[in-house]
XYZ file of C-alpha atoms in Angstrom:
596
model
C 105.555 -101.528 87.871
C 104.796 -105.286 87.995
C 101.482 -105.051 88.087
C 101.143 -102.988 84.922
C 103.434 -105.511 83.118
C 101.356 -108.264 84.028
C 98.253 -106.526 82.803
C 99.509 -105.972 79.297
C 100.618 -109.436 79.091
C 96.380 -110.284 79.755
C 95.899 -107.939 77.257
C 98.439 -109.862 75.143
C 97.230 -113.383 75.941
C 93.445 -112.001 74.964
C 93.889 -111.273 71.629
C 95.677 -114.942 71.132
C 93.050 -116.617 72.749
C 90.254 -114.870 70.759
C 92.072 -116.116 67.725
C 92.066 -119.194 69.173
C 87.797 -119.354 69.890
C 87.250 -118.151 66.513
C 88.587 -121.228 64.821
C 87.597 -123.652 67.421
C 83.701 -122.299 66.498
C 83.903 -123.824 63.090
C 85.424 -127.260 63.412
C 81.884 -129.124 65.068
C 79.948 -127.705 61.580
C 83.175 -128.932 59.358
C 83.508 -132.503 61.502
C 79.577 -132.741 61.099
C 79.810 -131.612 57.651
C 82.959 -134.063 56.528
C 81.125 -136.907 58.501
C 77.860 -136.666 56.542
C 79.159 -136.620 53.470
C 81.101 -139.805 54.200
C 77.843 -141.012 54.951
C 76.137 -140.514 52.425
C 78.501 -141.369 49.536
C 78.561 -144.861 51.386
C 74.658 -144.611 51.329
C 74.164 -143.595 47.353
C 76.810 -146.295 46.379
C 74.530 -148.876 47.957
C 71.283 -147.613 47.816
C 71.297 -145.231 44.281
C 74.031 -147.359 42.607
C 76.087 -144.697 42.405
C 80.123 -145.682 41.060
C 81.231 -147.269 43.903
C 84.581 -146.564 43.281
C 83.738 -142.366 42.992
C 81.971 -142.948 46.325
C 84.538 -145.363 48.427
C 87.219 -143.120 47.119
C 85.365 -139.423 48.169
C 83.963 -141.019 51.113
C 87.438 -142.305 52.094
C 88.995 -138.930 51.382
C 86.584 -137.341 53.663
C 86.865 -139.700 56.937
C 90.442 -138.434 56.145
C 89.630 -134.994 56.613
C 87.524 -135.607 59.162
C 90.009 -137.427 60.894
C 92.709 -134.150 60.513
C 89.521 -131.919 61.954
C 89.032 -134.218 64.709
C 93.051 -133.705 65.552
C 93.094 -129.894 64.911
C 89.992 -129.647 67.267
C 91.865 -131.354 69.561
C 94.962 -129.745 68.922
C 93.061 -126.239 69.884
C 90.936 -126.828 72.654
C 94.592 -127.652 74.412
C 95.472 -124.021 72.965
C 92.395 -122.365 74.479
C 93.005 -124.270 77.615
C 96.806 -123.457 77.697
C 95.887 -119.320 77.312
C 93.328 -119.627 79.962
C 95.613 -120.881 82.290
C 97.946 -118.361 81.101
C 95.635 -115.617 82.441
C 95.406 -117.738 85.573
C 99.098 -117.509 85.747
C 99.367 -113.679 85.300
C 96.227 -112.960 87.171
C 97.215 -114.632 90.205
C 100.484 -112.726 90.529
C 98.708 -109.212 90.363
C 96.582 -110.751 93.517
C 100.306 -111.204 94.665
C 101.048 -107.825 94.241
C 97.851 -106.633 96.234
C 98.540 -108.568 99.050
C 96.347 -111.290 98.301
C 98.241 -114.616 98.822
C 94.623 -116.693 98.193
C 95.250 -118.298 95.035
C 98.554 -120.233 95.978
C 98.187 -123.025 98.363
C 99.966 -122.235 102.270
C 101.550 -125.638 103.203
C 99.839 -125.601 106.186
C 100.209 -129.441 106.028
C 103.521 -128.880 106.143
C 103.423 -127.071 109.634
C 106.101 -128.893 112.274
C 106.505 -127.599 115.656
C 108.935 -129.639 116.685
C 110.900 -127.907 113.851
C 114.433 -125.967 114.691
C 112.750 -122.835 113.403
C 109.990 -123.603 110.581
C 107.137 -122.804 113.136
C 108.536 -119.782 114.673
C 109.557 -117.845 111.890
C 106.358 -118.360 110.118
C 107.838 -120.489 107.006
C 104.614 -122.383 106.791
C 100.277 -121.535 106.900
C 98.816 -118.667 106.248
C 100.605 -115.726 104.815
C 103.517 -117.409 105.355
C 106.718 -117.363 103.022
C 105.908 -120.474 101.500
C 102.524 -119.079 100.816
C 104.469 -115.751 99.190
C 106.915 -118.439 97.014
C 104.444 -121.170 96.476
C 103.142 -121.761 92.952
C 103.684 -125.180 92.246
C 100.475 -127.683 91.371
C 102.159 -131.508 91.971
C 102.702 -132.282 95.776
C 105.803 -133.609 94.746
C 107.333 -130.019 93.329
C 105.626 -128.064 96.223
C 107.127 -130.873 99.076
C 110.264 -129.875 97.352
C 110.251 -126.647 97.919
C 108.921 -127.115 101.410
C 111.996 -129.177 102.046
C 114.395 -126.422 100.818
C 112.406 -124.072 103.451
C 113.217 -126.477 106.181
C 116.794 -127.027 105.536
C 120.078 -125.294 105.456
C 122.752 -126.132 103.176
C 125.782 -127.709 104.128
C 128.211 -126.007 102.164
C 128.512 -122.307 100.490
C 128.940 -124.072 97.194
C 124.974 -125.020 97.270
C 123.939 -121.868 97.851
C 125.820 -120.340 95.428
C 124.726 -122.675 92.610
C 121.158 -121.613 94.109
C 121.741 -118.300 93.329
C 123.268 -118.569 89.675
C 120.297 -121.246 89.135
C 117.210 -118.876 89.858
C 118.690 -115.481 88.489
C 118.803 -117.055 85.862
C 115.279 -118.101 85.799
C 114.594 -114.790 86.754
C 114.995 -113.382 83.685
C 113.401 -116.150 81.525
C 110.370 -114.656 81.938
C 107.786 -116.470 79.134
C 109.645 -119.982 79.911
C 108.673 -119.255 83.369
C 104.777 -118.082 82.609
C 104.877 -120.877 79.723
C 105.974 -123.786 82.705
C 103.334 -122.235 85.212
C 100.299 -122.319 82.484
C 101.188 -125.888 81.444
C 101.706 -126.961 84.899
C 97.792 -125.922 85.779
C 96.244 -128.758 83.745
C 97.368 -130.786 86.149
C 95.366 -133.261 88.126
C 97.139 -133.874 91.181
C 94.428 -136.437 92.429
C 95.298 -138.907 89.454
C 99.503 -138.436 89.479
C 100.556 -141.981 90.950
C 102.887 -143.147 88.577
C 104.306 -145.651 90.384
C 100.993 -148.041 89.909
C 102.307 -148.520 86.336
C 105.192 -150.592 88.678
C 102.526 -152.721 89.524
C 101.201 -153.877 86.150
C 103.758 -157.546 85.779
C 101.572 -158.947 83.558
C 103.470 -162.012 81.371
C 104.300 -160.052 78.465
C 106.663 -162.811 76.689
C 103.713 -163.988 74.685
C 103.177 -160.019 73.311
C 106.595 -158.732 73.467
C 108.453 -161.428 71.536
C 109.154 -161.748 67.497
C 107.221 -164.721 67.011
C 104.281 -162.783 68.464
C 104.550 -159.831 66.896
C 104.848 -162.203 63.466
C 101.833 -164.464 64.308
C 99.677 -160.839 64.800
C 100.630 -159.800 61.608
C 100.267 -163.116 60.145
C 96.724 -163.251 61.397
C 95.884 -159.580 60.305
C 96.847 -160.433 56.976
C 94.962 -163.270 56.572
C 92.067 -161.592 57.645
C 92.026 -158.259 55.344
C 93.186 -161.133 52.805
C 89.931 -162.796 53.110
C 87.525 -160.109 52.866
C 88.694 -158.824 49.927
C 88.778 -161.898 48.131
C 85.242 -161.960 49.931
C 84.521 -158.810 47.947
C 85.537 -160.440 44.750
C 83.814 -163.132 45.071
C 86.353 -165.420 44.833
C 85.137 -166.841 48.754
C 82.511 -166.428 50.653
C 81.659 -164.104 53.048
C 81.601 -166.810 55.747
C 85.143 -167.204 55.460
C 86.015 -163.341 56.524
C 83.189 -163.400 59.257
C 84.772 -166.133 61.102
C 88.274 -164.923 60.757
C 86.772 -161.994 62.049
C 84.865 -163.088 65.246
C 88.154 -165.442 65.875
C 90.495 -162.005 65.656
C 87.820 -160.893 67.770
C 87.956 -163.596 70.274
C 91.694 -163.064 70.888
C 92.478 -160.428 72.541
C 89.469 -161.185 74.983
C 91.919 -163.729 76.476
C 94.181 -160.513 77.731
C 91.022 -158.871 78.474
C 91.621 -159.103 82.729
C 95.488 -157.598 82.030
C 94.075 -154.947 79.638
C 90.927 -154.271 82.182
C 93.606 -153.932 84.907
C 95.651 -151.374 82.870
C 93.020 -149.590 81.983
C 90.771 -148.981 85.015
C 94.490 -148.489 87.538
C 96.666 -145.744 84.854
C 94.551 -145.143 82.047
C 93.647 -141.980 83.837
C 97.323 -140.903 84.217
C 97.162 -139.911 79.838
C 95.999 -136.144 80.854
C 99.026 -135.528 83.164
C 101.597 -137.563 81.544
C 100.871 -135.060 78.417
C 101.410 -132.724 80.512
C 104.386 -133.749 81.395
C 105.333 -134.018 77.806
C 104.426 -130.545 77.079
C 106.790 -129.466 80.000
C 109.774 -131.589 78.099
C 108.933 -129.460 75.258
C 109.257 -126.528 77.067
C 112.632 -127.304 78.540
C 114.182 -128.482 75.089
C 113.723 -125.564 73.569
C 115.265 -123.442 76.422
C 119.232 -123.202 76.965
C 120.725 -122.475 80.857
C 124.367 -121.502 81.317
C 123.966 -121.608 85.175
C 125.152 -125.422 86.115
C 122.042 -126.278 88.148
C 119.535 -125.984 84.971
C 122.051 -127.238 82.936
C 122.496 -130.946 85.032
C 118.757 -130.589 85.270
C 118.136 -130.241 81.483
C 121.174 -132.906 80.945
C 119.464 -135.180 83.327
C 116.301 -135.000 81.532
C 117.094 -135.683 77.948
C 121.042 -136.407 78.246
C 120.894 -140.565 78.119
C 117.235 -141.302 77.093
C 114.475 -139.259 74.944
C 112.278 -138.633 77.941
C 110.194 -136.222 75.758
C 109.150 -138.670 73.242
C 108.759 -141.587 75.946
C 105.720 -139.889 77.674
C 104.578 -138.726 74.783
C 104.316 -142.715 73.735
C 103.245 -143.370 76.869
C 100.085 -140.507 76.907
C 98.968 -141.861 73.510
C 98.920 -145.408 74.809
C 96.940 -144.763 77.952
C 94.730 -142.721 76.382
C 93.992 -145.811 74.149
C 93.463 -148.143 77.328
C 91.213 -145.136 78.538
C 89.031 -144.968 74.833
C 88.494 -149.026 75.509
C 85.216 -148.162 76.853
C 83.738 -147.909 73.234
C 82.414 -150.757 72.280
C 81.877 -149.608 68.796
C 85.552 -148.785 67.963
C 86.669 -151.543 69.661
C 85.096 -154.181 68.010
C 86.102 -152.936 64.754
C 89.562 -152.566 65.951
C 89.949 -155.643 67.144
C 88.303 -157.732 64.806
C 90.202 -156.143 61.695
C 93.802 -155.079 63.331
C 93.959 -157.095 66.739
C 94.393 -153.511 68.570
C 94.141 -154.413 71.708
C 96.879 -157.076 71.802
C 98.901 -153.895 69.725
C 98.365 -151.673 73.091
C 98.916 -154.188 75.869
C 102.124 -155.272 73.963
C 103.516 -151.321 73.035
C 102.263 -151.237 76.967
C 104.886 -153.581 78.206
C 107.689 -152.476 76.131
C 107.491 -149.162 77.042
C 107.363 -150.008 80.598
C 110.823 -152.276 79.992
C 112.468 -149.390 78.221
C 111.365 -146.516 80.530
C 109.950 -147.695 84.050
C 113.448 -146.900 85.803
C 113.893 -143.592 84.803
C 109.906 -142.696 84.580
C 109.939 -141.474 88.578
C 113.465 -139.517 87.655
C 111.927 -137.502 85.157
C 109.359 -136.563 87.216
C 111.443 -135.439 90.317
C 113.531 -133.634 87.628
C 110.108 -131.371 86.296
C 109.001 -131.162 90.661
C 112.146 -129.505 91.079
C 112.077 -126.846 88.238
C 108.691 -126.226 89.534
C 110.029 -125.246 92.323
C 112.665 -123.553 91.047
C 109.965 -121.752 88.606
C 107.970 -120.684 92.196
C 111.121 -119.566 93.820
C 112.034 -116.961 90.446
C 108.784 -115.921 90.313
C 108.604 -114.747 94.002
C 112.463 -112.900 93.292
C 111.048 -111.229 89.566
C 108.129 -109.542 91.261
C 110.260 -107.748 93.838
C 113.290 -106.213 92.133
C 114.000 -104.021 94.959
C 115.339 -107.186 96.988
C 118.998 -107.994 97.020
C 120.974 -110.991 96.361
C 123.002 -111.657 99.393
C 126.731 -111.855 99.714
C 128.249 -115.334 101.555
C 131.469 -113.831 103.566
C 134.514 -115.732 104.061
C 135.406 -113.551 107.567
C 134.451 -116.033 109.749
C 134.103 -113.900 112.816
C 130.830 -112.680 111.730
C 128.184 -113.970 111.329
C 126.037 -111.081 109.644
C 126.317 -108.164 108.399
C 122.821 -106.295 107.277
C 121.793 -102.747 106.665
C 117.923 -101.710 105.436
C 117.221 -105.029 107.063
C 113.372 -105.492 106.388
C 110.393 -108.403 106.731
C 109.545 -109.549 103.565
C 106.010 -110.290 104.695
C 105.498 -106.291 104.970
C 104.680 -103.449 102.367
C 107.016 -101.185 101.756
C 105.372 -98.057 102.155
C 104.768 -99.830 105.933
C 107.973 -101.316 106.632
C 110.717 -99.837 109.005
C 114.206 -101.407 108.140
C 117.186 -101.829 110.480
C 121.258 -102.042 110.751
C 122.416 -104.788 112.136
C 126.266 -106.643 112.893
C 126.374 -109.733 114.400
C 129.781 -111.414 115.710
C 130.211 -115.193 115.975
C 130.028 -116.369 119.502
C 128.132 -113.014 120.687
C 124.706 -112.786 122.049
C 122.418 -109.877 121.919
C 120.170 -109.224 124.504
C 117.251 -106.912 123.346
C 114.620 -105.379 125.592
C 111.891 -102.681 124.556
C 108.433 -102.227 125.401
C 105.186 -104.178 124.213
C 104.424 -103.863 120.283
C 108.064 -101.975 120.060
C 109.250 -104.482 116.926
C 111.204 -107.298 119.011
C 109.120 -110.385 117.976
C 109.257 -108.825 114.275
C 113.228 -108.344 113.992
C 113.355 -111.567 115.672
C 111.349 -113.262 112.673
C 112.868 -110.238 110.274
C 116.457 -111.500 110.887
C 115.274 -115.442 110.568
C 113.089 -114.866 107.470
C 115.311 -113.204 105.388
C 118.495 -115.792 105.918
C 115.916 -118.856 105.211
C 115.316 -116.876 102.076
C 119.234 -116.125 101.763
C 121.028 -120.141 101.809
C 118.024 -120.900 99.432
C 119.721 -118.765 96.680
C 116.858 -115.872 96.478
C 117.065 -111.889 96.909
C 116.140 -110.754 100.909
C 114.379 -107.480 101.977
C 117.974 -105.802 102.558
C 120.002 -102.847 100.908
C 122.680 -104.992 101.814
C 123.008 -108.759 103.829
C 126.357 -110.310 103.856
C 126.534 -113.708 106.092
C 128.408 -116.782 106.826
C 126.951 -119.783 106.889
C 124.941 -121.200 109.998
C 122.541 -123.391 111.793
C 119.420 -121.948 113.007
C 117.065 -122.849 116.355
C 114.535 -120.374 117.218
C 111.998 -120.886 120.382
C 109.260 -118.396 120.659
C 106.260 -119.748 120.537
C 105.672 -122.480 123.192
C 102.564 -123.910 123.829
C 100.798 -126.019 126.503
C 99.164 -129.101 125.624
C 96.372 -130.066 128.029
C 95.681 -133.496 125.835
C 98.616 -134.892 126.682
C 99.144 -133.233 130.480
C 102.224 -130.629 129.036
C 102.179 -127.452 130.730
C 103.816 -124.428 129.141
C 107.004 -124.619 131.378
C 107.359 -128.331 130.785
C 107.094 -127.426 127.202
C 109.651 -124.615 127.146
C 111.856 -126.727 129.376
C 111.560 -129.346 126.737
C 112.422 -127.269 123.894
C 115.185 -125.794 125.526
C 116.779 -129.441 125.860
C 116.003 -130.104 122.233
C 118.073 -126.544 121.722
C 121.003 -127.768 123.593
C 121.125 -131.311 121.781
C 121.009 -129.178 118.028
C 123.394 -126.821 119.097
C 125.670 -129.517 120.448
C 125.445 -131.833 117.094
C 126.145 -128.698 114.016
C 128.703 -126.833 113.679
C 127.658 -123.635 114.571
C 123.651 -122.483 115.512
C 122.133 -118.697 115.643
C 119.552 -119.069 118.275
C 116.773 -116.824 118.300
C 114.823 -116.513 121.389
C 111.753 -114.632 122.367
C 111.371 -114.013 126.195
C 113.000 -116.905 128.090
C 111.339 -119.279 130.619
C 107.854 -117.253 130.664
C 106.327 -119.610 132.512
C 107.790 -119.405 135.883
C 108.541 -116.584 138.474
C 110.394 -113.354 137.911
C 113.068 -114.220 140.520
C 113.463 -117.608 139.152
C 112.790 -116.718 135.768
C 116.465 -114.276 135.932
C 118.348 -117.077 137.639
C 117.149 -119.798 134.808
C 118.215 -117.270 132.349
C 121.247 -115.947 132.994
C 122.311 -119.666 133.585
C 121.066 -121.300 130.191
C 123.021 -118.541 128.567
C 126.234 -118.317 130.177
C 125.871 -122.148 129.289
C 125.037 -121.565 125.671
C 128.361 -119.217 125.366
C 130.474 -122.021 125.680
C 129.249 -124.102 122.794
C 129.738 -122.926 119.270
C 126.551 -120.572 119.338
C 125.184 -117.167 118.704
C 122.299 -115.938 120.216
C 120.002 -113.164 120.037
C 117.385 -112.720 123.246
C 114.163 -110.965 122.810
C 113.236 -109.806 126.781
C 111.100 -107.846 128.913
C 113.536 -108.479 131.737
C 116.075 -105.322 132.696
C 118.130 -107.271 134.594
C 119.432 -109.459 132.130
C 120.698 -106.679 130.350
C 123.406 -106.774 133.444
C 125.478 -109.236 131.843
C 127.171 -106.935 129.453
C 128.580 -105.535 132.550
C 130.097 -108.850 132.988
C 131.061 -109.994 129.393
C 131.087 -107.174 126.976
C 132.675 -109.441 124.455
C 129.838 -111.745 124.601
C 127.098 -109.839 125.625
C 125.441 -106.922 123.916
C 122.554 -104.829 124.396
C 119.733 -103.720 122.168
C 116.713 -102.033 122.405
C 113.826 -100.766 120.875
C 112.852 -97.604 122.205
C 109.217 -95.860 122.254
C 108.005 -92.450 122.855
C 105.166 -92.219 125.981
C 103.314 -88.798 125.952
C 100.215 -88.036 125.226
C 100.086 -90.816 122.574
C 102.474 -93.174 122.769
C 105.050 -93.471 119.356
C 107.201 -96.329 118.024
C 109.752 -95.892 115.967
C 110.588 -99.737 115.240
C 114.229 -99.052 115.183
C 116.798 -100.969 116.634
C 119.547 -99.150 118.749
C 122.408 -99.833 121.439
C 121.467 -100.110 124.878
C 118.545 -100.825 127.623
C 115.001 -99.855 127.035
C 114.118 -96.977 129.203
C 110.664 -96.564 128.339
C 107.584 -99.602 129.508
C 103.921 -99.195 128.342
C 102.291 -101.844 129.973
C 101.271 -100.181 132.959
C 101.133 -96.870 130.982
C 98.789 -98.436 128.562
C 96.589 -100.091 131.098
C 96.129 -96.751 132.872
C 94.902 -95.174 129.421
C 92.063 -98.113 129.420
C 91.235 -97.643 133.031
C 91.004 -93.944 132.387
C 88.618 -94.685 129.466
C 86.487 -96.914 130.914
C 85.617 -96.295 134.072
């Protein structure tokens, strides 16, 4: 099972990240340790005259050390974070497994009624099959798999690539868990890259040779000084003023440097994220062609890896400005700050075209990365077969919603011919609405390349336009006929501009008379058959059942039949033919009965 698999990997990722603890609780006594000692070799060479070349040299060698403790501190508090977020990863997916959709955001922003079908068929909110697929952090990746949701394909070929793209992800199970972990660290609040855009600046002055000569120049002339200050060969005058001038310097960059800083210095945490993410994809190799032009479009013509790696260090620089301590001694000694604002610009010359690439690139395998991780932890789905018959439309047996356990979930047969409508009646609560949303769920997931709750779903390729959930709106004086009349014409215009729709309708023209209600119907959809459409009809109404009478080839019944004794039964199976069986009135009897 899944879930057992996931808790051995927290057992796994445990043990790593107690190692992991166990070294990080030493490095504050060795950094304090290293520090000190530093410290007080600088201290006894003064104070005790102590050899002052034995002290620079052992107080030297252990800033150096504490310099490499500082990094390997660093180096594992991103390991302890990285196997936290690791157990994060695996953690959420058991929730998945339970039911419990909580810890992956909905896309309720996403929510369009106006959509074709996105509203109807529940693609977006609460328990929704975004909220199943969703794991992406950045907007970016999960608007791009909202997208995908809302779209169908124009050509087989897509969905095809689709398919060879995320079985293969399937099985690259620790890339996948590795992208997720990294991907939590992010800090979607402070992800604008395109402010760096923004940053003009007149970097001729920094970026040129003569600059970067004169800098040196003046660096040398400085160090120069002080240590013919130390041997007394000038006075210390001399260096102080070189300094305070070195010092002085940069300050006249100081509102372009400000500017950087206090806009994108921010943006070092999740550009190293980024980074990390490169890393991750190097190492990996795809055979299937849409993780291979991914991967190729990543590193292929420029070392993306390495460039936000540059760029993370630098703006973690502009972000480390702030101490006043380190940055006069920078400064006055090495010019740093003119060193940053000029690597600054040059990096943004080299890279800032290609910066917002790379980042689409890494959105999209996150989404790709959701998508597999939805298809590994139900390996009883099938991948779906795209016919070339194209007289049908689908072909589906152990047809099932993917929103519903399988110990609870009744699955159905189902043909479907091009240019045929199905008119299905049944009682309340028989399973209409559900096979409705069953039949529209599972191709969304289908022409996005991922396994569908089938034993078998074979389809061509179509347009979808669902209505079953009008609304009034009182704010703006829409009643509920107005509005179904309204989405009906927006049906008619879709159907009329693709190539070929499925509609999916749920109880036509409910807001008017039973009489007129018939009529309405049986004219909209003697309409409809003469456009390139196929439709299947959810009803309570008998009497449209008659046109199969009429047009057998285009009209065919379905029901769902119940069972009224002394409980009433459902069997949620779709069959040929007219409901015989109603329970409203049967039902409202039992309530009378009950309560008075």
């Amino acid at each position: 099972m899944k879930k057992d698999y996931y808790k051995k990997k927290i057992e796994e990722n445990a043990i790593e990240l107690g190692k992991v603890k166990s070294r990080l609780r030493i490095f504050p006594f060795l950094k304090l340790l290293f520090f000190l000692a530093a410290v007080f070799l600088v201290i006894a060479a003064f104070q005790w005259g102590w050899d002052r070349s034995f002290c620079f040299t052992s107080a030297a060698f252990s800033l150096i050390v504490f310099s490499l403790l500082y990094r390997w501190d660093e180096y594992y508090l991103r390991r302890r974070a990285y196997y936290m977020a690791l157990h994060s990863v695996y953690a959420n997916e058991i929730s998945f497994l339970e039911g419990n959709y909580t810890p992956f955001d909905n896309g309720k922003h996403f929510i369009n009624k106006k959509h074709p079908y996105s509203y109807d068929l529940d693609i977006f909110g609460e328990n929704s099959i975004y909220h199943m697929i969703n794991r992406t952090v950045t907007h970016e990746a999960g608007s791009i798999l909202a997208e995908k949701l809302s779209s169908i394909p124009d050509n087989e070929e897509v969905i095809t690539a689709r398919q060879q793209s995320l079985s293969e992800l399937v099985g690259k199970v620790d890339f996948r868990h590795q992208f997720m972990a990294v991907c939590k660290g992010f800090d979607e609040e402070k992800n604008n890259y395109r402010l760096i855009s923004e940053h003009k600046g007149n970097s001729a002055r920094l970026t040129s040779r003569t600059g970067l000569v004169l800098i040196y120049v003046s660096i040398a002339i400085t160090l120069g000084s002080m240590l013919l200050a130390w041997l007394g060969v000038l006075p210390w005058s001399v260096f102080i003023t070189l300094f305070m001038i070195q010092l002085f310097v940069p300050m006249t960059f100081n509102k372009a440097l400000n500017k950087v800083g206090a806009d994108i210095g921010f943006l070092h945490k999740n550009t190293r994220i980024h980074a990390d993410l490169l890393d991750i994809l190097h190492k990996e190799t795809f055979d299937a062609a849409e993780n291979r032009d991914l991967k190729e479009e990543l590193f292929g013509t420029h070392n993306s890896r390495e460039a936000l790696k540059e760029l993370s260090s630098l703006l973690k620089k502009f972000d480390q400005r702030n101490n006043a301590y380190i940055l006069v001694l920078l400064n006055g000694f090495f010019l740093r700050d003119l060193f940053l604002l000029r690597q600054f610009y040059r990096w943004k010359d080299n890279y800032l075209d290609h910066i917002q690439l790379w980042i689409s690139a890494l959105s999209e395998m996150e989404a790709r990365v959701s998508q597999s991780t939805y298809m590994f932890n139900l390996p009883e789905f099938v991948q779906p077969e795209i016919m070339q018959d194209v007289d049908l439309l689908v072909d589906a047996s152990g047809l099932g919603h993917p929103f519903i356990p399988k110990e609870k979930r009744v699955d159905n047969d189902i043909l479907i011919s091009k240019k045929q409508f199905l008119i299905i009646t049944g009682a309340n609560m028989a399973g209409k609405s559900t096979f409705l949303r069953t039949l529209g769920a599972n191709y969304i997931l289908a022409v996005n390349g991922m396994n569908v709750c089938a034993v078998k779903f074979s389809f061509t390729l179509f347009h979808l336009f669902s209505s079953m959930r009008n609304t009034d709106d009182l704010s703006s004086g829409t009643s509920y006929f107005k509005a179904e009349l309204e989405r009906m014409r927006e049906l008619i215009r879709y159907c009329r501009t693709h190539r070929h729709t499925l509609i999916i309708l749920d109880e036509l023209l409910k807001g008017t008379n039973s009489k007129d209600k018939l009529d309405g119907s049986i004219l909209f959809l003697k309409k409809m058959a003469e456009l390139p459409v196929t439709g299947i009809i959810a009803t309570h109404d008998l009497e449209l059942a008659k046109l199969e009478d009429g047009s057998p080839g285009s009209f065919q019944n379905y029901c769902f039949e119940i069972s009224l004794s002394e409980e009433e039964q459902y069997s949620y199976k779709i069959q040929r033919g007219v409901s015989r069986n109603l329970n409203a009135t049967y039902l409202l009897q039992k309530i009378l009965s009950e309560e008075l």
